[in-house]
Amino acid sequence: LSKDNQRINQWRFYAGQEHTLGKDWGLNYGVAYMTALDNSYQMYYDPETEAPLPDNNMQSRRREQTLNFYAGLSKSFGEKLSADVSLAAEQYHTDMWNEWSLYPVANLTYLPAPGHILQFSLSSDKEYPEYWSMQNSTSYMGAYSEIQGNPFLKPATNYETTLSYILKGKYVLSAYYSRTKNKEMQTLYQSPERLVEIYKCFNFDFSEQAGLVMVVPFKVKKWLDSRVTAIGFRYRQKDSDFWDIPFDRKLYTFVLTMNNTFTLSTKPDLKLTLSGFYQNRAIQGIFDLPRSGNLDVALRYTFAKGKAQLTVKCDDIFNTSTISTNVRYGLQNVKNHYMKTTRAFGISFNYKFGGYKEKKREEVDTSRFK
């Protein structure tokens, strides 16, 4: 028997300022501070006597603080060239870590001729682990599987650069490189000491991708509007302290997507959308992910002068989204077979009332809660 609870007290404070300077210069700067207190516990009891089992219990009071300073500049150089750059410095502080990280951002857009656009971007971001995954806790999924927390997890930092050429505002060819330091990922490990599978989150040394992206939209008269996206990339993940089997894995793979809209009739306004996705093999730590894909279809009827819309759809027609993963690495030998049904049917009706504008509200970020 078990009982667990999570309570997060989180405060955010921020202040920022923007200035429009002369000669098309812009300036922005600010500071943000976040503090969080994680009060969580997990208690285990004997199923027959309901007496506490203190050896398995966990109770924490974990504090986390983040301090971020940022500043940026923007400038337009005539009608052909524009640029904006910014830099943020962030301190992440917990009982385990006290580190500073830099997050640069740069965007340059150049228009050499009408219908031709060159864009260069450098972006950076961070991803924080879930609060519960950072607890020194153990949860049991059955007699032979358990989930262990990792108090030494730290945020992952991602840096990505992209060079894109856009023709006529719709044809896109891009080359990109992305590197994530301390990539956090949950992986499986078969213990050599006892009959159990351990699921635990680790910070990999890094995870990186380098690839090409091509986007090609096309039309066939007035009855077909399509868009094809092809991505080919090299994938690499490395972790030098993963249990007793450090790894450095590489893979070349590709992804294809297509979205098609067929105009069956204009009076009445009847359209059929058919969209598909296909991904070749992939890796996730020591996991091997097989080929996957899906096909979705929807029939849309629009009437009442465009205000009303009736949609009938089926997602994942062939029920191919669910994949079965494998591990064949070192002495690890695991095959998981999943039988989840992802095929779904639905019907929806929408009506637009004149003059209504939805108010935009900032939602509470609950991505790190379990």
Short mmCIF file of C-alpha atoms in Angstrom, two decimals:
data_model
loop_
_atom_site.label_atom_id
_atom_site.label_comp_id
_atom_site.label_asym_id
_atom_site.label_seq_id
_atom_site.Cartn_x
_atom_site.Cartn_y
_atom_site.Cartn_z
CA LEU A 1 0.00 0.00 0.00
CA SER A 2 1.27 3.46 -0.79
CA LYS A 3 0.25 7.08 -0.40
CA ASP A 4 1.92 10.03 -2.06
CA ASN A 5 1.38 13.77 -2.30
CA GLN A 6 2.90 16.66 -4.21
CA ARG A 7 2.53 20.34 -3.30
CA ILE A 8 4.44 23.06 -5.15
CA ASN A 9 4.60 26.63 -3.85
CA GLN A 10 5.91 28.71 -6.73
CA TRP A 11 6.41 32.46 -7.07
CA ARG A 12 7.45 34.38 -10.17
CA PHE A 13 8.59 38.00 -10.33
CA TYR A 14 9.61 39.79 -13.50
CA ALA A 15 10.19 43.28 -14.85
CA GLY A 16 10.96 44.33 -18.41
CA GLN A 17 11.27 47.42 -20.56
CA GLU A 18 11.27 48.14 -24.30
CA HIS A 19 12.52 51.27 -26.07
CA THR A 20 12.14 52.47 -29.67
CA LEU A 21 15.32 54.38 -30.48
CA GLY A 22 16.22 56.50 -33.45
CA LYS A 23 17.22 55.18 -36.89
CA ASP A 24 15.12 52.00 -36.52
CA TRP A 25 16.94 50.72 -33.43
CA GLY A 26 15.07 48.88 -30.68
CA LEU A 27 16.21 47.98 -27.17
CA ASN A 28 14.72 45.62 -24.59
CA TYR A 29 15.97 44.37 -21.23
CA GLY A 30 14.67 42.89 -18.02
CA VAL A 31 15.02 40.50 -15.13
CA ALA A 32 13.01 37.48 -13.98
CA TYR A 33 13.16 35.58 -10.70
CA MET A 34 11.43 32.33 -9.78
CA THR A 35 11.45 30.49 -6.48
CA ALA A 36 9.73 27.19 -5.78
CA LEU A 37 9.34 25.02 -2.70
CA ASP A 38 8.52 21.37 -3.34
CA ASN A 39 6.77 19.71 -0.39
CA SER A 40 6.29 16.06 -1.37
CA TYR A 41 6.07 12.74 0.37
CA GLN A 42 5.60 9.08 -0.40
CA MET A 43 4.59 6.60 2.30
CA TYR A 44 4.45 2.79 2.14
CA TYR A 45 2.46 0.50 4.43
CA ASP A 46 2.29 -3.21 5.01
CA PRO A 47 -0.79 -4.43 3.03
CA GLU A 48 -1.91 -6.77 5.84
CA THR A 49 -1.19 -4.82 9.01
CA GLU A 50 -1.11 -1.32 7.43
CA ALA A 51 1.96 -0.62 9.54
CA PRO A 52 4.37 1.98 8.05
CA LEU A 53 7.44 0.72 6.18
CA PRO A 54 9.96 3.45 7.03
CA ASP A 55 12.75 2.10 4.81
CA ASN A 56 10.76 2.95 1.68
CA ASN A 57 9.33 6.29 2.77
CA MET A 58 10.31 9.66 1.30
CA GLN A 59 9.56 13.15 2.56
CA SER A 60 11.22 16.21 1.08
CA ARG A 61 11.30 19.96 1.31
CA ARG A 62 13.26 20.94 -1.78
CA ARG A 63 13.88 24.57 -2.75
CA GLU A 64 14.71 25.81 -6.25
CA GLN A 65 15.63 29.32 -7.41
CA THR A 66 16.17 30.76 -10.89
CA LEU A 67 17.49 34.25 -11.63
CA ASN A 68 17.51 35.51 -15.23
CA PHE A 69 18.90 38.75 -16.73
CA TYR A 70 18.37 39.54 -20.42
CA ALA A 71 18.98 42.32 -22.94
CA GLY A 72 18.39 42.61 -26.68
CA LEU A 73 18.77 44.89 -29.71
CA SER A 74 16.86 45.08 -33.00
CA LYS A 75 17.67 47.03 -36.16
CA SER A 76 16.33 47.45 -39.70
CA PHE A 77 18.89 48.27 -42.38
CA GLY A 78 16.67 49.58 -45.14
CA GLU A 79 14.08 47.28 -46.70
CA LYS A 80 16.38 44.33 -47.41
CA LEU A 81 18.05 43.51 -44.10
CA SER A 82 16.76 43.28 -40.53
CA ALA A 83 18.33 41.79 -37.43
CA ASP A 84 17.66 41.25 -33.75
CA VAL A 85 19.97 39.79 -31.12
CA SER A 86 19.61 39.13 -27.41
CA LEU A 87 21.45 37.42 -24.59
CA ALA A 88 20.15 36.01 -21.30
CA ALA A 89 22.24 34.91 -18.33
CA GLU A 90 20.51 32.56 -15.91
CA GLN A 91 21.48 31.14 -12.55
CA TYR A 92 19.90 27.83 -11.46
CA HIS A 93 20.25 27.08 -7.75
CA THR A 94 19.16 24.02 -5.74
CA ASP A 95 20.61 21.97 -2.90
CA MET A 96 22.51 19.97 -5.56
CA TRP A 97 23.39 22.58 -8.20
CA ASN A 98 24.42 26.21 -8.47
CA GLU A 99 25.23 26.98 -12.10
CA TRP A 100 25.11 29.84 -14.60
CA SER A 101 24.10 29.38 -18.25
CA LEU A 102 24.01 31.72 -21.25
CA TYR A 103 21.14 31.76 -23.77
CA PRO A 104 21.85 33.73 -26.97
CA VAL A 105 19.24 34.49 -29.65
CA ALA A 106 19.89 35.98 -33.09
CA ASN A 107 17.69 36.43 -36.18
CA LEU A 108 18.77 37.89 -39.51
CA THR A 109 16.51 38.29 -42.53
CA TYR A 110 17.82 39.31 -45.96
CA LEU A 111 15.73 39.97 -49.09
CA PRO A 112 18.12 39.90 -52.06
CA ALA A 113 15.31 40.19 -54.64
CA PRO A 114 11.50 40.09 -54.78
CA GLY A 115 10.25 36.60 -53.93
CA HIS A 116 13.56 35.50 -52.38
CA ILE A 117 14.25 35.45 -48.62
CA LEU A 118 17.32 34.28 -46.71
CA GLN A 119 16.97 33.76 -42.97
CA PHE A 120 19.52 32.85 -40.32
CA SER A 121 18.54 32.09 -36.76
CA LEU A 122 20.33 31.10 -33.58
CA SER A 123 18.09 30.12 -30.69
CA SER A 124 18.55 28.69 -27.23
CA ASP A 125 16.21 27.42 -24.57
CA LYS A 126 16.07 25.28 -21.43
CA GLU A 127 13.88 22.45 -20.24
CA TYR A 128 13.39 21.74 -16.56
CA PRO A 129 12.75 18.22 -15.24
CA GLU A 130 9.46 17.36 -13.58
CA TYR A 131 9.48 18.01 -9.85
CA TRP A 132 8.56 14.44 -8.96
CA SER A 133 11.32 12.92 -11.09
CA MET A 134 13.85 14.82 -8.93
CA GLN A 135 12.67 13.18 -5.72
CA ASN A 136 14.57 10.32 -4.11
CA SER A 137 11.53 8.08 -4.46
CA THR A 138 10.60 4.67 -5.86
CA SER A 139 7.24 3.84 -7.42
CA TYR A 140 6.22 0.32 -8.35
CA MET A 141 4.44 -0.52 -11.61
CA GLY A 142 4.21 -4.22 -10.80
CA ALA A 143 6.23 -7.08 -9.39
CA TYR A 144 9.09 -6.59 -11.88
CA SER A 145 9.08 -2.88 -12.80
CA GLU A 146 9.79 0.26 -10.80
CA ILE A 147 10.33 3.98 -11.39
CA GLN A 148 13.20 5.60 -9.50
CA GLY A 149 13.68 9.32 -8.98
CA ASN A 150 16.98 11.11 -9.54
CA PRO A 151 17.81 14.02 -7.18
CA PHE A 152 20.83 14.94 -9.34
CA LEU A 153 18.79 15.96 -12.40
CA LYS A 154 19.52 19.41 -13.81
CA PRO A 155 17.90 21.50 -16.57
CA ALA A 156 18.71 20.71 -20.19
CA THR A 157 19.99 23.54 -22.38
CA ASN A 158 19.33 23.53 -26.12
CA TYR A 159 21.13 25.50 -28.83
CA GLU A 160 19.92 25.45 -32.43
CA THR A 161 20.99 27.25 -35.58
CA THR A 162 19.08 27.29 -38.89
CA LEU A 163 19.76 28.69 -42.35
CA SER A 164 16.68 28.90 -44.60
CA TYR A 165 15.96 29.93 -48.17
CA ILE A 166 12.32 30.81 -48.95
CA LEU A 167 11.15 31.11 -52.54
CA LYS A 168 7.94 32.97 -53.39
CA GLY A 169 6.92 32.90 -49.74
CA LYS A 170 6.09 29.17 -49.77
CA TYR A 171 8.94 26.91 -50.94
CA VAL A 172 11.39 26.37 -48.10
CA LEU A 173 14.82 24.71 -47.95
CA SER A 174 16.56 24.71 -44.55
CA ALA A 175 19.71 23.31 -42.99
CA TYR A 176 19.85 23.06 -39.21
CA TYR A 177 21.98 21.89 -36.32
CA SER A 178 20.70 21.34 -32.78
CA ARG A 179 22.60 20.34 -29.64
CA THR A 180 21.04 19.74 -26.22
CA LYS A 181 23.39 19.64 -23.26
CA ASN A 182 22.25 17.54 -20.26
CA LYS A 183 19.39 16.10 -22.31
CA GLU A 184 16.93 14.59 -19.82
CA MET A 185 15.33 11.28 -20.77
CA GLN A 186 13.75 8.35 -18.98
CA THR A 187 15.32 5.04 -19.95
CA LEU A 188 15.00 1.41 -18.92
CA TYR A 189 17.68 -0.74 -17.27
CA GLN A 190 17.55 -4.43 -16.38
CA SER A 191 19.22 -4.86 -13.02
CA PRO A 192 21.88 -7.64 -12.94
CA GLU A 193 21.41 -7.93 -9.16
CA ARG A 194 17.67 -8.59 -8.94
CA LEU A 195 14.76 -9.45 -11.21
CA VAL A 196 13.51 -5.94 -11.93
CA GLU A 197 13.30 -3.34 -14.70
CA ILE A 198 14.29 0.14 -13.51
CA TYR A 199 12.88 3.24 -15.23
CA LYS A 200 14.91 6.32 -14.31
CA CYS A 201 15.56 9.79 -15.75
CA PHE A 202 19.15 10.69 -16.59
CA ASN A 203 20.94 13.73 -17.94
CA PHE A 204 22.75 12.57 -21.06
CA ASP A 205 26.07 14.22 -21.93
CA PHE A 206 24.31 15.59 -25.01
CA SER A 207 21.81 14.89 -27.76
CA GLU A 208 22.32 16.42 -31.19
CA GLN A 209 20.72 16.56 -34.63
CA ALA A 210 21.90 17.88 -37.98
CA GLY A 211 19.71 17.79 -41.04
CA LEU A 212 17.90 19.25 -44.02
CA VAL A 213 14.24 20.31 -44.27
CA MET A 214 12.30 20.79 -47.49
CA VAL A 215 8.74 22.16 -47.66
CA VAL A 216 6.93 21.99 -51.02
CA PRO A 217 3.31 23.17 -51.35
CA PHE A 218 1.46 22.59 -54.61
CA LYS A 219 -2.03 22.90 -56.08
CA VAL A 220 -3.92 21.03 -58.78
CA LYS A 221 -6.37 23.49 -60.29
CA LYS A 222 -9.05 24.30 -57.69
CA TRP A 223 -9.71 20.83 -56.30
CA LEU A 224 -6.41 19.96 -54.53
CA ASP A 225 -4.21 21.95 -52.15
CA SER A 226 -1.24 19.97 -50.80
CA ARG A 227 1.84 20.51 -48.69
CA VAL A 228 4.75 18.04 -48.41
CA THR A 229 7.48 18.29 -45.75
CA ALA A 230 10.59 16.09 -45.86
CA ILE A 231 13.24 16.02 -43.12
CA GLY A 232 16.46 14.03 -43.29
CA PHE A 233 18.82 14.15 -40.33
CA ARG A 234 21.65 12.56 -38.38
CA TYR A 235 20.86 11.78 -34.76
CA ARG A 236 23.41 11.27 -31.97
CA GLN A 237 23.04 10.70 -28.21
CA LYS A 238 25.81 10.14 -25.68
CA ASP A 239 25.86 9.37 -21.96
CA SER A 240 29.16 8.43 -20.32
CA ASP A 241 27.71 7.56 -16.89
CA PHE A 242 24.63 5.49 -17.76
CA TRP A 243 24.72 2.70 -15.19
CA ASP A 244 27.51 0.29 -16.19
CA ILE A 245 26.88 0.61 -19.95
CA PRO A 246 27.86 4.08 -21.23
CA PHE A 247 26.72 4.68 -24.80
CA ASP A 248 27.40 6.88 -27.82
CA ARG A 249 24.79 6.10 -30.48
CA LYS A 250 24.32 7.54 -33.98
CA LEU A 251 21.57 7.10 -36.58
CA TYR A 252 20.63 8.50 -39.99
CA THR A 253 16.86 8.71 -40.51
CA PHE A 254 14.07 10.75 -42.09
CA VAL A 255 10.51 12.01 -41.55
CA LEU A 256 7.80 12.66 -44.17
CA THR A 257 4.50 14.51 -43.70
CA MET A 258 1.77 15.43 -46.18
CA ASN A 259 -1.39 17.49 -45.82
CA ASN A 260 -4.00 17.42 -48.58
CA THR A 261 -7.26 19.35 -48.90
CA PHE A 262 -9.67 18.17 -51.61
CA THR A 263 -12.49 20.53 -52.61
CA LEU A 264 -15.36 18.16 -53.37
CA SER A 265 -17.88 20.93 -53.96
CA THR A 266 -18.11 24.70 -53.65
CA LYS A 267 -21.93 24.83 -53.47
CA PRO A 268 -22.39 23.29 -50.98
CA ASP A 269 -18.96 23.99 -49.44
CA LEU A 270 -17.65 20.46 -48.89
CA LYS A 271 -13.97 19.64 -48.31
CA LEU A 272 -12.03 16.46 -47.52
CA THR A 273 -8.69 16.65 -45.70
CA LEU A 274 -6.20 13.78 -45.74
CA SER A 275 -2.99 14.06 -43.73
CA GLY A 276 -0.25 11.54 -43.13
CA PHE A 277 2.98 11.13 -41.18
CA TYR A 278 5.84 8.65 -41.55
CA GLN A 279 9.05 8.35 -39.54
CA ASN A 280 11.81 5.89 -40.23
CA ARG A 281 13.70 4.25 -37.39
CA ALA A 282 14.80 6.31 -34.38
CA ILE A 283 16.72 5.95 -31.12
CA GLN A 284 15.99 7.06 -27.56
CA GLY A 285 18.90 6.34 -25.27
CA ILE A 286 19.50 2.58 -25.56
CA PHE A 287 15.97 2.08 -26.99
CA ASP A 288 15.47 1.28 -30.68
CA LEU A 289 12.26 2.75 -32.08
CA PRO A 290 10.81 1.10 -35.20
CA ARG A 291 9.15 2.81 -38.16
CA SER A 292 5.91 4.60 -37.33
CA GLY A 293 3.21 6.62 -39.02
CA ASN A 294 -0.45 7.54 -39.15
CA LEU A 295 -3.15 8.61 -41.60
CA ASP A 296 -5.99 10.99 -40.65
CA VAL A 297 -9.09 11.92 -42.65
CA ALA A 298 -11.82 14.53 -42.11
CA LEU A 299 -14.91 15.66 -44.02
CA ARG A 300 -15.87 19.31 -43.45
CA TYR A 301 -19.15 20.97 -44.41
CA THR A 302 -19.34 24.77 -44.12
CA PHE A 303 -22.68 26.60 -44.37
CA ALA A 304 -24.70 29.56 -43.05
CA LYS A 305 -22.48 32.03 -44.93
CA GLY A 306 -19.33 30.54 -43.44
CA LYS A 307 -20.46 30.84 -39.83
CA ALA A 308 -21.34 27.16 -39.25
CA GLN A 309 -19.09 24.17 -39.75
CA LEU A 310 -19.81 20.46 -39.32
CA THR A 311 -16.83 18.06 -39.26
CA VAL A 312 -16.68 14.27 -39.24
CA LYS A 313 -13.22 12.78 -38.79
CA CYS A 314 -11.20 9.65 -38.14
CA ASP A 315 -7.70 9.89 -36.69
CA ASP A 316 -5.11 7.17 -37.27
CA ILE A 317 -7.27 5.14 -39.64
CA PHE A 318 -4.99 2.09 -39.67
CA ASN A 319 -4.09 2.26 -35.96
CA THR A 320 -0.36 2.50 -36.67
CA SER A 321 0.71 5.27 -34.25
CA THR A 322 1.57 2.90 -31.41
CA ILE A 323 5.03 1.37 -31.70
CA SER A 324 6.72 -1.50 -29.87
CA THR A 325 10.21 -0.67 -28.63
CA ASN A 326 13.30 -2.84 -28.33
CA VAL A 327 16.54 -2.74 -26.35
CA ARG A 328 19.54 -4.71 -27.63
CA TYR A 329 22.53 -3.07 -26.02
CA GLY A 330 25.27 -4.69 -23.95
CA LEU A 331 23.61 -7.35 -21.84
CA GLN A 332 20.27 -5.53 -22.00
CA ASN A 333 17.64 -7.49 -23.95
CA VAL A 334 14.07 -6.15 -23.82
CA LYS A 335 11.13 -6.22 -26.20
CA ASN A 336 7.97 -4.29 -25.33
CA HIS A 337 4.77 -4.99 -27.24
CA TYR A 338 2.07 -2.34 -26.89
CA MET A 339 -1.50 -2.90 -28.03
CA LYS A 340 -2.95 0.57 -27.42
CA THR A 341 -5.73 1.60 -29.80
CA THR A 342 -5.14 5.09 -31.19
CA ARG A 343 -7.81 5.05 -33.89
CA ALA A 344 -10.49 7.60 -32.98
CA PHE A 345 -13.73 8.78 -34.57
CA GLY A 346 -15.27 12.15 -33.89
CA ILE A 347 -17.88 14.68 -34.95
CA SER A 348 -17.88 18.38 -34.13
CA PHE A 349 -20.03 21.44 -34.82
CA ASN A 350 -18.80 25.03 -34.66
CA TYR A 351 -20.72 28.28 -35.04
CA LYS A 352 -19.09 31.72 -35.17
CA PHE A 353 -21.08 34.57 -33.67
CA GLY A 354 -20.40 37.97 -35.21
CA GLY A 355 -18.02 40.31 -33.43
CA TYR A 356 -16.74 37.77 -30.88
CA LYS A 357 -13.03 37.87 -30.11
CA GLU A 358 -11.53 35.34 -27.77
CA LYS A 359 -9.58 36.90 -24.92
CA LYS A 360 -6.00 35.74 -24.57
CA ARG A 361 -4.96 34.74 -21.08
CA GLU A 362 -1.64 33.41 -19.87
CA GLU A 363 -2.14 29.89 -18.58
CA VAL A 364 -0.41 28.47 -15.53
CA ASP A 365 2.58 26.35 -16.53
CA THR A 366 1.99 22.86 -15.10
CA SER A 367 4.44 20.99 -17.36
CA ARG A 368 6.73 20.08 -14.43
CA PHE A 369 3.95 18.69 -12.24
CA LYS A 370 3.42 14.94 -12.23
#
